Structures are given as C-alpha cells and as structure tokens.
Coordinates of C-alpha atoms and ligand atoms in Angstrom, one line a residue:
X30 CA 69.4 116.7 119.9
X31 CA 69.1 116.7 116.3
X32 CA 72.1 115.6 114.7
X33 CA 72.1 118.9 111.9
X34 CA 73.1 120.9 114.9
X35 CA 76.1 119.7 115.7
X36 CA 79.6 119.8 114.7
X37 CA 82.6 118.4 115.7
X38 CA 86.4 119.5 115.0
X39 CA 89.1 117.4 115.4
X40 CA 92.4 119.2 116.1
X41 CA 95.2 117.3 114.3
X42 CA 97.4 120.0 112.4
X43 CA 99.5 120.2 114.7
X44 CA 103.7 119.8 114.4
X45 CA 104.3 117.1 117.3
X46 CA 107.8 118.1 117.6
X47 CA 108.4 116.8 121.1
X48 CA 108.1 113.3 119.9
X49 CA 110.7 113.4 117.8
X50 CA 109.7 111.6 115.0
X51 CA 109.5 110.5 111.2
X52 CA 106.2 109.7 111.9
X53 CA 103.1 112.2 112.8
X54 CA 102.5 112.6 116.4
X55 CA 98.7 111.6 115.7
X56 CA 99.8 108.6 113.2
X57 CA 101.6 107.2 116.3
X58 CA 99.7 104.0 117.2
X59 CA 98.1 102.7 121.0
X60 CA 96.4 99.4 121.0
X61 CA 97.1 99.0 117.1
X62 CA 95.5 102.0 115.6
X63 CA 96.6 105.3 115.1
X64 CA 95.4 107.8 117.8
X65 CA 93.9 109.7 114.6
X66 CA 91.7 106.8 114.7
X67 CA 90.7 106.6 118.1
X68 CA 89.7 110.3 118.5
X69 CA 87.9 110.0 114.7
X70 CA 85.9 107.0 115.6
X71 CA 84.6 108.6 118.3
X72 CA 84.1 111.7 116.9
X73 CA 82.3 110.3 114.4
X74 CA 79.9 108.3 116.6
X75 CA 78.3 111.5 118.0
X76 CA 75.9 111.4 115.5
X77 CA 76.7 115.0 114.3
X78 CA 75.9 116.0 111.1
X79 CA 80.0 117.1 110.5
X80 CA 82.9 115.6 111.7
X81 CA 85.7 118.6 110.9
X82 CA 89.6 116.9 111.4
X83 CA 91.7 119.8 110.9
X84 CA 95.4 118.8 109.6
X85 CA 98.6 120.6 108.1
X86 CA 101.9 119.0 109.5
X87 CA 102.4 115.8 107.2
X88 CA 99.4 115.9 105.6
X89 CA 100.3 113.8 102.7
X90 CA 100.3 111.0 105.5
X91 CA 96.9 112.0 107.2
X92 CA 94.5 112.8 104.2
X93 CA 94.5 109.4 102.4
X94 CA 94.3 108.1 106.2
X95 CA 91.3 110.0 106.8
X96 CA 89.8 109.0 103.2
X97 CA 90.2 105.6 103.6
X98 CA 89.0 105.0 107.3
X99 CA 86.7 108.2 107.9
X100 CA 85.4 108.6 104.3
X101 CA 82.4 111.0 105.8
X102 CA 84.7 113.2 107.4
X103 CA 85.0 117.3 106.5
X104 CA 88.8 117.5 105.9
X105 CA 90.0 120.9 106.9
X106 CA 93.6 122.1 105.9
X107 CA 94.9 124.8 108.9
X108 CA 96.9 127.8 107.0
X109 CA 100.4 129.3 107.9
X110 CA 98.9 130.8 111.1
X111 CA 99.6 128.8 114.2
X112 CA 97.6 127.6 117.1
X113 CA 94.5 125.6 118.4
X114 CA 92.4 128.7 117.9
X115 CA 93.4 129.4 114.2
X116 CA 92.3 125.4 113.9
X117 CA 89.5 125.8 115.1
X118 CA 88.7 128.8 112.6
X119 CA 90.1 126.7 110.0
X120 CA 87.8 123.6 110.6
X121 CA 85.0 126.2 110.8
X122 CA 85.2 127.2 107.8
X123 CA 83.7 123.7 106.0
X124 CA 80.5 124.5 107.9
X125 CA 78.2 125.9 105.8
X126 CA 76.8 129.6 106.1
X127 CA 73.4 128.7 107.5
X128 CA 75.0 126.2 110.2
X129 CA 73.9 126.8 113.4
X130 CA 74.5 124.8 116.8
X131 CA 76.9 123.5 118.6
X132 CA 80.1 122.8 118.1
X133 CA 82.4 120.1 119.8
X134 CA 86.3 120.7 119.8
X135 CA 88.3 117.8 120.8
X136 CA 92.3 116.8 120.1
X137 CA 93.6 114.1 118.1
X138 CA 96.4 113.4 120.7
X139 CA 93.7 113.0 123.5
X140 CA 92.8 109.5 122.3
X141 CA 91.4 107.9 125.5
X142 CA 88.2 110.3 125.5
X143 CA 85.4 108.4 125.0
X144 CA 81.9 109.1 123.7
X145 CA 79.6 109.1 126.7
X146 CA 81.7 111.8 127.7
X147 CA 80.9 113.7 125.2
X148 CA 77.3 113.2 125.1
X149 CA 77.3 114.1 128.9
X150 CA 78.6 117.7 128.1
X151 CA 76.5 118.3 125.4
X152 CA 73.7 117.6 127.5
X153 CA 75.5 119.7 130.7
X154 CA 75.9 122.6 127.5
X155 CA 72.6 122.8 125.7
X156 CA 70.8 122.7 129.3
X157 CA 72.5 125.2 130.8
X158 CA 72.6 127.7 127.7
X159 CA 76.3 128.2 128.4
X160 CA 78.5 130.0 126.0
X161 CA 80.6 127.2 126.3
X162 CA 81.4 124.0 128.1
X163 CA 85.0 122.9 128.8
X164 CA 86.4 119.8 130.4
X165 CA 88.8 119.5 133.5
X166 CA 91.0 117.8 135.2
X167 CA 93.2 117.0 138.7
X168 CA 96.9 116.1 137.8
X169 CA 99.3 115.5 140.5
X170 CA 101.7 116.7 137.6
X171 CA 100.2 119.7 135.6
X172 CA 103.3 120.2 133.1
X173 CA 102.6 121.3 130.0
X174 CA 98.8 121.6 131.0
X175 CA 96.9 125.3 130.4
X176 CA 95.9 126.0 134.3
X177 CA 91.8 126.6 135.0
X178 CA 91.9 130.0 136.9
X179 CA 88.6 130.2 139.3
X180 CA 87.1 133.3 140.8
X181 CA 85.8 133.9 144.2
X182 CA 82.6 132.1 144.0
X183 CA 84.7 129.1 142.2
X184 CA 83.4 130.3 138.8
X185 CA 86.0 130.0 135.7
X186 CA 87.7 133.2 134.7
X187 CA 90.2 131.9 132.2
X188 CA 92.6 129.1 131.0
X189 CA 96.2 130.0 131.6
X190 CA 98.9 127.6 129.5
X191 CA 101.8 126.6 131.3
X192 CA 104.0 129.1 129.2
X193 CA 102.3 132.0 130.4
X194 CA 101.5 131.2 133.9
X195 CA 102.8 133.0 137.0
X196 CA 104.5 131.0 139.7
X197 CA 101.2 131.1 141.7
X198 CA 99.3 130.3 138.5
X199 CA 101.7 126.9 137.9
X200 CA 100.5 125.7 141.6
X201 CA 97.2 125.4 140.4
X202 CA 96.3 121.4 139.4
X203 CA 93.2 121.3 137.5
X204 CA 94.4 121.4 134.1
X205 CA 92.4 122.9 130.8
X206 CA 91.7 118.9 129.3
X207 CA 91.3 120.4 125.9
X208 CA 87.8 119.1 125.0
X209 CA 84.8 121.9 124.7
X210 CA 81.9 122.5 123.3
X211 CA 80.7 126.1 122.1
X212 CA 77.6 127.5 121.2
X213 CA 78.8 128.1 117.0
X214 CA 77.8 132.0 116.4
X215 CA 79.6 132.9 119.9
X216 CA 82.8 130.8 119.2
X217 CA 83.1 132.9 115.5
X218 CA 82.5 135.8 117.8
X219 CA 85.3 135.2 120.2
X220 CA 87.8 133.6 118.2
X221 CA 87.9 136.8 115.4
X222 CA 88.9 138.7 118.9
X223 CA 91.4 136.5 120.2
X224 CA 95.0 137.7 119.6
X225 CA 98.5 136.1 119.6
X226 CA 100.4 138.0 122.2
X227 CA 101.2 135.2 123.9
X228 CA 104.5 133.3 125.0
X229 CA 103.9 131.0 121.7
X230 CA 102.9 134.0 119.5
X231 CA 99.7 131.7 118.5
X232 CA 96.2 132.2 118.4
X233 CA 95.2 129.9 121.5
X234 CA 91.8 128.5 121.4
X235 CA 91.5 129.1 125.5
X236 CA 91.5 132.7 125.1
X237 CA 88.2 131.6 123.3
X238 CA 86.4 130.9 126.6
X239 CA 87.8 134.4 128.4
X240 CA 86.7 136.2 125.3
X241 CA 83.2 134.5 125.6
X242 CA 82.7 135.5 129.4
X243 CA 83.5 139.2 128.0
X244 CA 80.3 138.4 125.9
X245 CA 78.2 138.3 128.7
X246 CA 78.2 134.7 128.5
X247 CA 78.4 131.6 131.0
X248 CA 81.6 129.0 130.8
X249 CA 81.3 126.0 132.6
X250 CA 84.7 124.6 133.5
X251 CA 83.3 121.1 134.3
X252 CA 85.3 118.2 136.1
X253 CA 85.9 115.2 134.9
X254 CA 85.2 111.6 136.6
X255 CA 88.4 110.0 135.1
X256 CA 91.5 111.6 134.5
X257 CA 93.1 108.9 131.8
X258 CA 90.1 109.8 129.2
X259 CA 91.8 113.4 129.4
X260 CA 95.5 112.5 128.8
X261 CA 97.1 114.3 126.8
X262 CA 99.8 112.7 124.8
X263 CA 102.9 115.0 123.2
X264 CA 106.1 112.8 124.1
X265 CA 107.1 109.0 123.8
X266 CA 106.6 108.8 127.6
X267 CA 103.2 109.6 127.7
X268 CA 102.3 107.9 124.6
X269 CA 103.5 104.2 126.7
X270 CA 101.4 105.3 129.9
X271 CA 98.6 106.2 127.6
X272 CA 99.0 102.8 125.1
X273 CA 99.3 101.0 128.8
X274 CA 96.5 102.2 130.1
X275 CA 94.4 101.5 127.2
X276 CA 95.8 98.0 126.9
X277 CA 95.0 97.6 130.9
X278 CA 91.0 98.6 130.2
X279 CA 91.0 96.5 127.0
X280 CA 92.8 93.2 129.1
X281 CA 89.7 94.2 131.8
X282 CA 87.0 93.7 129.7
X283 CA 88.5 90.4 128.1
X284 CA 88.7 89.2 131.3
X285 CA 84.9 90.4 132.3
X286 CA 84.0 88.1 129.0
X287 CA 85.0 85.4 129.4
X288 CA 88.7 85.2 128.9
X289 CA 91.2 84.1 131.5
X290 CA 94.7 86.4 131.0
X291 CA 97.3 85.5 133.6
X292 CA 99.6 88.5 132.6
X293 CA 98.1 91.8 131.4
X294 CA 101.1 93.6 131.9
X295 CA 102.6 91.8 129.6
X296 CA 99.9 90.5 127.5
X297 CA 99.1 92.8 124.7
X298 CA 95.6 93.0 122.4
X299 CA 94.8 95.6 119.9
X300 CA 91.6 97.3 120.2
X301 CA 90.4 95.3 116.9
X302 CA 91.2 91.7 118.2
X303 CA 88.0 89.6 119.1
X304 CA 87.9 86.3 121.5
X305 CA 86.0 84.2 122.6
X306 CA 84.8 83.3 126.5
X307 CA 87.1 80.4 127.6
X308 CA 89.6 81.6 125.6
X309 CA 93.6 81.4 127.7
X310 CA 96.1 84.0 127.3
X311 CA 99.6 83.4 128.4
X312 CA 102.3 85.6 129.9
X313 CA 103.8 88.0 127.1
X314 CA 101.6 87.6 124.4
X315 CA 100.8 90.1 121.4
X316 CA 97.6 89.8 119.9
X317 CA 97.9 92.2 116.6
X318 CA 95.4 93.5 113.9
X319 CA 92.3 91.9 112.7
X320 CA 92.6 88.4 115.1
X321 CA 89.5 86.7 116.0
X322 CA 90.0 83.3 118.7
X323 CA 87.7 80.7 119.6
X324 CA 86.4 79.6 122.7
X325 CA 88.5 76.7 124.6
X326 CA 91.9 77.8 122.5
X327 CA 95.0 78.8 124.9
X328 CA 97.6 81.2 123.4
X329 CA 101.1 81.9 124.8
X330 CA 103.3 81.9 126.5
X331 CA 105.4 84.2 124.2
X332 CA 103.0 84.5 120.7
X333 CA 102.5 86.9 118.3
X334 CA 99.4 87.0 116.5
X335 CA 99.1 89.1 113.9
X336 CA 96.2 89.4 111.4
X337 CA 95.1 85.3 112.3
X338 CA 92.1 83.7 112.8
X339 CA 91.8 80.9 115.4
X340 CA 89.3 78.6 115.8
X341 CA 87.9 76.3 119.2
X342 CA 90.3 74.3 121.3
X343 CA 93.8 75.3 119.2
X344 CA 97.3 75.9 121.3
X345 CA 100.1 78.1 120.3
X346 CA 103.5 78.5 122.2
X347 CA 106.1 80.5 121.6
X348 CA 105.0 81.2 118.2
X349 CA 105.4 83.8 115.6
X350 CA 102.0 83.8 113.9
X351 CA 101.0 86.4 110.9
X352 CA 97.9 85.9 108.3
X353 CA 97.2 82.5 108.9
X354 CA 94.1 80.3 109.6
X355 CA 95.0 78.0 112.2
X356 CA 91.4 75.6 112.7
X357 CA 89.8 73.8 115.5
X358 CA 92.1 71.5 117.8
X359 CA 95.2 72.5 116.1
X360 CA 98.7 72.7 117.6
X361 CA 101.4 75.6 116.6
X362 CA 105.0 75.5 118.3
X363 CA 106.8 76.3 120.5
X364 CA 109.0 77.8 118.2
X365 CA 107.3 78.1 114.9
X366 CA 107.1 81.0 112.6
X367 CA 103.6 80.9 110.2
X368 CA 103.4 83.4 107.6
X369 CA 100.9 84.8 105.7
X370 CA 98.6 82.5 103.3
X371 CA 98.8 79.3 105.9
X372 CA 96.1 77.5 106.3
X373 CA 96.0 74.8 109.1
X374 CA 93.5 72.4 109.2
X375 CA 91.3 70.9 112.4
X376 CA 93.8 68.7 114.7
X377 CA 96.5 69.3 112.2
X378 CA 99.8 69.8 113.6
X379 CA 102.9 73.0 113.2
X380 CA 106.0 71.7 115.4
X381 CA 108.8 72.9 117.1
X382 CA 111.4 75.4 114.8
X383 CA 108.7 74.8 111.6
X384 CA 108.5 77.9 109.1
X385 CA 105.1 77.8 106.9
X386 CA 104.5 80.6 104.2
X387 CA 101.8 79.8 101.5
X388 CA 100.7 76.3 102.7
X389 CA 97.6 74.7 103.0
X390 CA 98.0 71.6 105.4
X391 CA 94.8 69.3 105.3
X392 CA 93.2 68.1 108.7
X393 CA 95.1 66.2 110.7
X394 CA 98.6 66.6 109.0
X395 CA 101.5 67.0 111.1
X396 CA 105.1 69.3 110.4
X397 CA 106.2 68.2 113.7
X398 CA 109.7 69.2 113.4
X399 CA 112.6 71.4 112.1
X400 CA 110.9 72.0 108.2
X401 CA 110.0 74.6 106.2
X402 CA 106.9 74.4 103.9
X403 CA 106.4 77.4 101.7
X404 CA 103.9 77.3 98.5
X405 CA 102.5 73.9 99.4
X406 CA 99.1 71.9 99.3
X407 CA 98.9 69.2 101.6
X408 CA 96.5 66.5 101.6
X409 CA 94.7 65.3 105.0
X410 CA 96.6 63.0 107.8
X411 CA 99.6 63.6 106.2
X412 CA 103.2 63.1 108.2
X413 CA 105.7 65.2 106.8
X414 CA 109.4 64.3 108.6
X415 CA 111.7 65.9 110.4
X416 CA 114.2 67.8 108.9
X417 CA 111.9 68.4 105.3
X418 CA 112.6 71.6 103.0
X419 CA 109.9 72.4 100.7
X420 CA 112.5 73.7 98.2
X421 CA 110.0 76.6 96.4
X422 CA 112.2 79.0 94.4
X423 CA 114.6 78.2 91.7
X424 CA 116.7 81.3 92.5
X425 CA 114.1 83.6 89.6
X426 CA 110.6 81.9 90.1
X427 CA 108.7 80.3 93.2
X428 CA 107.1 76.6 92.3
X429 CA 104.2 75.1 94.2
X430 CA 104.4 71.4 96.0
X431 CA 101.6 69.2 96.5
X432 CA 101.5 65.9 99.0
X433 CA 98.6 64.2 99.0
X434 CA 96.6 62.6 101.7
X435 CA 97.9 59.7 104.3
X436 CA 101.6 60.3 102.7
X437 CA 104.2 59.2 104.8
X438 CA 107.7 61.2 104.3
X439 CA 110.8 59.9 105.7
X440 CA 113.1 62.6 107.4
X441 CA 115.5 64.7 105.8
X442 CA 113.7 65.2 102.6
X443 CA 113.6 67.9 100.2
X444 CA 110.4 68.5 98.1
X445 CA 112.6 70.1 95.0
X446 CA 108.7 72.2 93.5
X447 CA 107.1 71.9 91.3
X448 CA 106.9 68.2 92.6
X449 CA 103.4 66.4 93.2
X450 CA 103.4 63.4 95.7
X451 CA 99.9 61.7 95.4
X452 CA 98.3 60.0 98.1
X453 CA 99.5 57.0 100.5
X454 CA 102.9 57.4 99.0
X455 CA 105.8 56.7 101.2
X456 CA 109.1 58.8 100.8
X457 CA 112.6 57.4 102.5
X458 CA 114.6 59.3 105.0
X459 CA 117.0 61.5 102.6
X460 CA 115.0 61.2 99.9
X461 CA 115.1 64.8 97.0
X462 CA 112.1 64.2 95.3
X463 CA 112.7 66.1 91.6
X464 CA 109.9 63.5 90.2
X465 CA 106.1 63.0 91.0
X466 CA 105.6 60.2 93.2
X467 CA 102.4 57.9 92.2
X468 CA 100.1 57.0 94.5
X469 CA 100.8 54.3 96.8
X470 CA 105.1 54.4 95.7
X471 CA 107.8 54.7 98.0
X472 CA 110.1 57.0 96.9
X473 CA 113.9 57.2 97.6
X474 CA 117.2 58.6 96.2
X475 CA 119.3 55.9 95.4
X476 CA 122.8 56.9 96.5
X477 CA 123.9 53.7 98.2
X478 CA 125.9 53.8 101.1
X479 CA 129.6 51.9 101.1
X480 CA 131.6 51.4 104.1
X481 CA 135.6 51.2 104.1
X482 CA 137.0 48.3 106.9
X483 CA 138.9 49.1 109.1
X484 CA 139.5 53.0 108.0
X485 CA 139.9 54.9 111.2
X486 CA 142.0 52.4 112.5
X487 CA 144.2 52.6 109.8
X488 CA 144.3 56.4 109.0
X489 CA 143.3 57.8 112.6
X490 CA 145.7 55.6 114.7
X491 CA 145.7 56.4 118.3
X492 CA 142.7 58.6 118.6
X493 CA 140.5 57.6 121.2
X494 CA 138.2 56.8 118.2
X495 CA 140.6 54.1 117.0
X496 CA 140.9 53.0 120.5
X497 CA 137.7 52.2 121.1
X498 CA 137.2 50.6 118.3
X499 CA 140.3 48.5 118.9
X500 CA 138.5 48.0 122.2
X501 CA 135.4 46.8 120.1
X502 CA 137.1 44.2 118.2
X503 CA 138.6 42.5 120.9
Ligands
UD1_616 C1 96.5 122.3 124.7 C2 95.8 123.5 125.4 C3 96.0 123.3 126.9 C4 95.5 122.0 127.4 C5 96.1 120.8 126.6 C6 95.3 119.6 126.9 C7 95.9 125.4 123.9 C8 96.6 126.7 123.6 N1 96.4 124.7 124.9 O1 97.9 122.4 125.0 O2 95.4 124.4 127.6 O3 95.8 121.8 128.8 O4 95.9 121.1 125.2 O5 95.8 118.4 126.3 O6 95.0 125.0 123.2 N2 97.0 121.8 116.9 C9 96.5 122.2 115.7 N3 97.0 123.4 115.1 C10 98.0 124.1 115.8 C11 98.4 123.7 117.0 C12 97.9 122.5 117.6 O7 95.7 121.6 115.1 O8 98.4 125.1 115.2 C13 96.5 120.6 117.4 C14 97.5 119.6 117.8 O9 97.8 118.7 116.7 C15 96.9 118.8 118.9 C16 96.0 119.8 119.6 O10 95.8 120.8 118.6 O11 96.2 117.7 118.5 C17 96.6 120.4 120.9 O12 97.9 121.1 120.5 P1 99.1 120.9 121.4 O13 100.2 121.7 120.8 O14 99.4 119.5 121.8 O15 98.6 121.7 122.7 P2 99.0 121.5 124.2 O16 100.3 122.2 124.5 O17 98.9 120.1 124.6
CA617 CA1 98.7 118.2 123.5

C-alpha cells in the first residue's frame, strides 16, 4: 500500500489512575524505555504517511518526549471530553481534509504489539474491504477487558467493556485487544454517532465498530496468534508481567546470537543494549541504556551497567558500572563502583572496593585495591597502591591529578590535586603528595617514626599485652 493512505493514532491521553503514580502511566518504562516509545517506534515503522499520538493527562511530560524522540510525529491534544472514541476524533483531526485511507488505532499502554502484526491486518483489512478490522484475544482472566460478542454464524456484533457487561456477557474470554484498523470516511461516520450513555459516561471507541455494522458494513473481529503482543498494561502488576515478558523475549534472542546467559530471570537488558556472540552474562545482572559488549567479555555475577561500552575479553563482578569505557582484557571488581567519564584502558586493572569518577587509567594500570580516583589522568602500566585517595576537591573547587606511566605508588597515599607525578617515579607507603614528583624520584612524607622502650610495660601493667611481652623478653 502506498504510504499517503495511511494513518496511525496513538491513544496516549489517557489519566492512568490505577497505577497510582507521579509519573504518566505511558512514561512508565519496560526494558528501559518508556512504553510511549515502544508503541511510537512501532507506529512509526508502518511506513504511514501520519503517525497521530493523541495526549492530554501530563502533557507537559509527553510533548517534549514526543519532540525529542518522534520528531515526525502529528501531536494531537484530546479536549475535556473523555474516552477512546473522543481520542480518536481528536487525533483525526491533524489529518488533512482530502485524507483518505486507512486508519490504524493502537494504545500507548499495549507496548508489546509489534509491527508485523500490524502489517498482517492491514493486509486482512484492505483485502477484505471491511469497515473495519479489530484484534482479539483468549484470556484465562478477562478483567477489565471489553468482551467480543459473536452472533450465530460466529460473526462480531459488538464489543462489550467489562463495566457494562451482563453476568453472561463477563463469561465470555476473548477480549476487545484494542488495536483496529478502519476504513477513514466510515470511522468519522460512526464515531459522530457514537454516544456516552455508558457505565463510564465516555465516548467509547468500540461502539465505533457496532455503529459501523449499522452502516451496512463488515467487522472482522480477528484472533490473535500471541496473546503477550495484546497485553494491556493499567496497574503496577501488569506492568512487571509485561516488563518480564519483554525482558524474557529480549534474553531469548541474546541467547539465539550468540550470548550465553545462565539466569534470565534474573538477568536484565534494556531493549537498547547490544552484545556481542561469546559474550557471558552472569546471575543478576542489569544491563542499562545505551551498553554495547564485546565478544569473549563475561559480566556478572551481580553488575550494573549503565550507559558503558565494553570491549573483547573484559570481566566485571559485582560491579556498579555507569558511563564508562572499560577496553579489551580489562578487569573491574568485585566490588567497584565506576562512574561516569572513566576510561579504562586494555588489560588495565579496577580492584576490589575501588570508586573511579573522571579518570583515565592508561593500558595496563592497576587500582587493585580499596582507592578512590576521581579527576585523574593516569599514564600506562601504572601501580597505584592500596589504600590511595585521589584527594580532588578542596571543599569549593575540584583539581585534576596526573601519574605518569610505570609509576610505582606505595600504599596508603593521598594524591592532594592539583598534583602531577611524572613517569617511573616511586611514591612510599603513607606518602601525601602536595608537590610534583619528577620523573624517576621517590617520593615520601618525612614524618619519622620514634618508638618509646618499654611503654606498655610500664603504663599497661598486667594486660595480657604486657604479658606477653614480658614473655618476649625473657
Ligand atoms: C480499552 C477498551 C477495551 C479493551 C482494552 C484493551 C475502550 C472503551 N475499551 O479498555 O475494550 O479491551 O482497551 O487494552 O476503548 N485514552 C485516551 N483518552 C481517553 C481515555 C483513554 O487517549 O479519554 C487512552 C489511554 O491512555 C490508553 C488507551 O486509550 O492508552 C486505552 O484506555 P484505557 O482507559 O486503558 O482503556 P481500557 O479500560 O484498557
Ligand atoms: Ca488499557
């Protein structure tokens, strides 16, 4: 089909109040994206020539959403009337006079639906010349669901909501899914008949299809293969069996690649993370944002990765990890938490309880314990020792460090910044470097040490201290 001839509305203006929220129900996030996003992205790769989301609850949080992220889209703002019928009427509206076509409804808080689907309606639609095209669906448990009423020769007669429904209408289990497509002039037809006397007192777009069978024409009430892409989501509980389920198909085809995942139930990756094949992913692992990992690199158990890029053959255990660069045949933890604007070079080394924020570590330098390096340049095969605070803010400003290559720092340093240590310098355990070190110096804070004779046995007498070393002098 040409793509002039086809419109689709996004239903998104309304209030979400069963999930109880700050936050609008669509602006609630699965696999790291809002599901505004999910049902926009696909909506917007049906190659029609408008893409209509239709908002009015919190709108000052959806618009610059939609701008930044769908900046194609047809915003359409719902008025004071409610229901999915006055949406649609709304969204409508954008379309201009001469439009002609068909016209794709879907909801912003059915974000499993998938574009295929889609397509296979459209094609079901235009073929058949139906007046419209709905989708359906089997729940065990149809609460909340509008009910698909069938006639004699199993033909639709009409969508039911839950609200409205007798006791024999409630029995029914195919469910209204909320996805259609209408042939435009007859959907402006119906919807300027459709009224609100209803249990909600809202113009319902399913009294669309009834009115639209009083038209003379067809509706197809068609069946879908796979319930999940139908899901509605309008409480916290079905927004986890939805996020799950998501996270369970997106674990499957990571593991069809390439990539071994012990754990999916408790491994988690955003639609927007990328890996490689060979990649390992360890029991209860979060793999956030924009993430990419190369091949051979084995992640978990227990990471976060958040907004990171990770090249070939890397580990990370038990790591916090967000905006960092962490390159080939690097280690990271267990226990380390890397912050954005780390840079970690090939083979180079992150230890056990290391915090990094602003630091550029040179291949093959090593923080491998208890340290924190913030605001830092640091050379290549570097040793920085245990126990080392890059001391970065003066209490109003933050100061930069810089270590050179093949330094050597004792343990139990601090760095006081701005500081430079140049290359093959040596600092001594204890050592609080205020003044550049030259190349090639040892550094050390001269604060020598004295020891009394024979104190604890004078001034601790009879502790087993004293004792023992009573026992010593013998
Ligand atoms: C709707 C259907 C129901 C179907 C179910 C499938 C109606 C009357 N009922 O019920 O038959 O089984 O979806 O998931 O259509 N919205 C607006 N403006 C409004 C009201 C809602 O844009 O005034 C939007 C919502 O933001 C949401 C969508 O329309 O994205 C559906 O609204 P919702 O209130 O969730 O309808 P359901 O009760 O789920
Ligand atoms: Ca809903």
């Amino acid at each position: 089909m040409s793509e002039k001839h086809l419109a689709v509305v996004v239903l998104a203006a309304g209030e979400g109040t069963r999930m109880h929220s700050a936050t609008p129900k669509v602006m609630h996030e699965i696999s790291g994206l809002p599901m505004l996003h999910h049902t926009l992205a696909t909506a917007s790769n049906l190659n029609a020539s408008y893409v209509i989301p239709v908002i009015r609850h919190e709108k000052e949080k959806l618009e610059p959403y939609i701008h930044a992220f769908f900046p194609k889209a047809h915003i359409s703002h719902q008025d004071e009337l409610p229901g999915t019928g006055r949406a649609v009427e709304c969204g409508l509206s954008v379309l201009p006079d001469d439009f002609n076509g068909a016209v794709v409804v879907t909801s912003a808080d059915v974000p499993l639906l998938d574009v295929a689907t889609i397509e296979s309606m459209i094609d079901v639609h235009l073929s058949s010349g139906a007046g419209a095209t709905l989708l359906t669906a089997v729940f065990d448990d149809a609460t909340g669901y509008g009910r698909i009423v069938r006639g004699s020769r199993n033909e639709f007669v009409a969508i039911v909501e839950h609200r409205d429904a007798s006791l024999e209408e409630l029995a029914i289990s195919e469910v209204n899914a909320g996805v259609y497509v209408f042939d435009y002039q007859l959907l402006k037809e119906a919807l300027a008949k459709v009224g609100t006397s209803n249990a909600a007192s809202e113009k319902y777009l399913t009294d669309v299809a009834t009115e639209i069978k009083k038209l003379g024409k067809e509706v197809i009430a068609l069946p879908v293969s796979d319930n999940w892409l139908v899901a509605g989501v309008n409480n916290r509980v079905q927004l986890q069996q939805v996020g799950a389920e998501l996270n369970r198909r997106i674990c499957e085809g990571w593991m069809l690649a390439g990539v071994t995942i012990l754990d999916p139930q408790t491994t988690f990756i955003d639609i927007t993370a990328v890996l490689a094949e060979d990649v390992t992913i360890l029991p209860g692992t979060h793999l956030k944002g924009i993430t990419r990992i190369g091949s051979g690199s084995t992640i978990g158990p227990e990471v976060m990765l958040h907004d990171s890029q990770v090249g070939k053959d890397v580990s990370i255990v038990k790591s916090h990890v967000n905006g960092a660069v962490i390159e080939d045949e690097a280690t990271v933890g267990p226990f380390s938490y890397i912050r954005p604007g780390t840079h970690l070079g090939a083979g180079g080394k992150i230890g056990t309880f290391v915090e990094t924020k602003n630091a550029v570590i040179g291949a093959g330098s090593k923080i491998p314990h208890l340290s924190y390096v913030g605001d830092a340049t640091i050379g290549e095969h570097s040793n920085i020792g245990a126990g080392t605070i890059f001391a970065n803010y003066d209490g109003v400003n933050k100061h930069h460090t810089t270590v050179g290559s093949h330094v050597r720092s004792g343990s139990h340093n601090v760095f006081v910044a701005p500081v430079a240590i140049a290359d093959g310098a040596y600092t001594a355990a204890g050592t609080v470097v205020r003044k550049d070190v030259a190349a090639g110096d040892l550094a050390m804070s001269l604060a020598p040490q004295k020891n009394l004779a024979g104190w604890v046995l004078a001034q601790r007498a009879g502790t087993s201290s004293a004792e023992a070393a009573k026992k010593a002098k013998e």
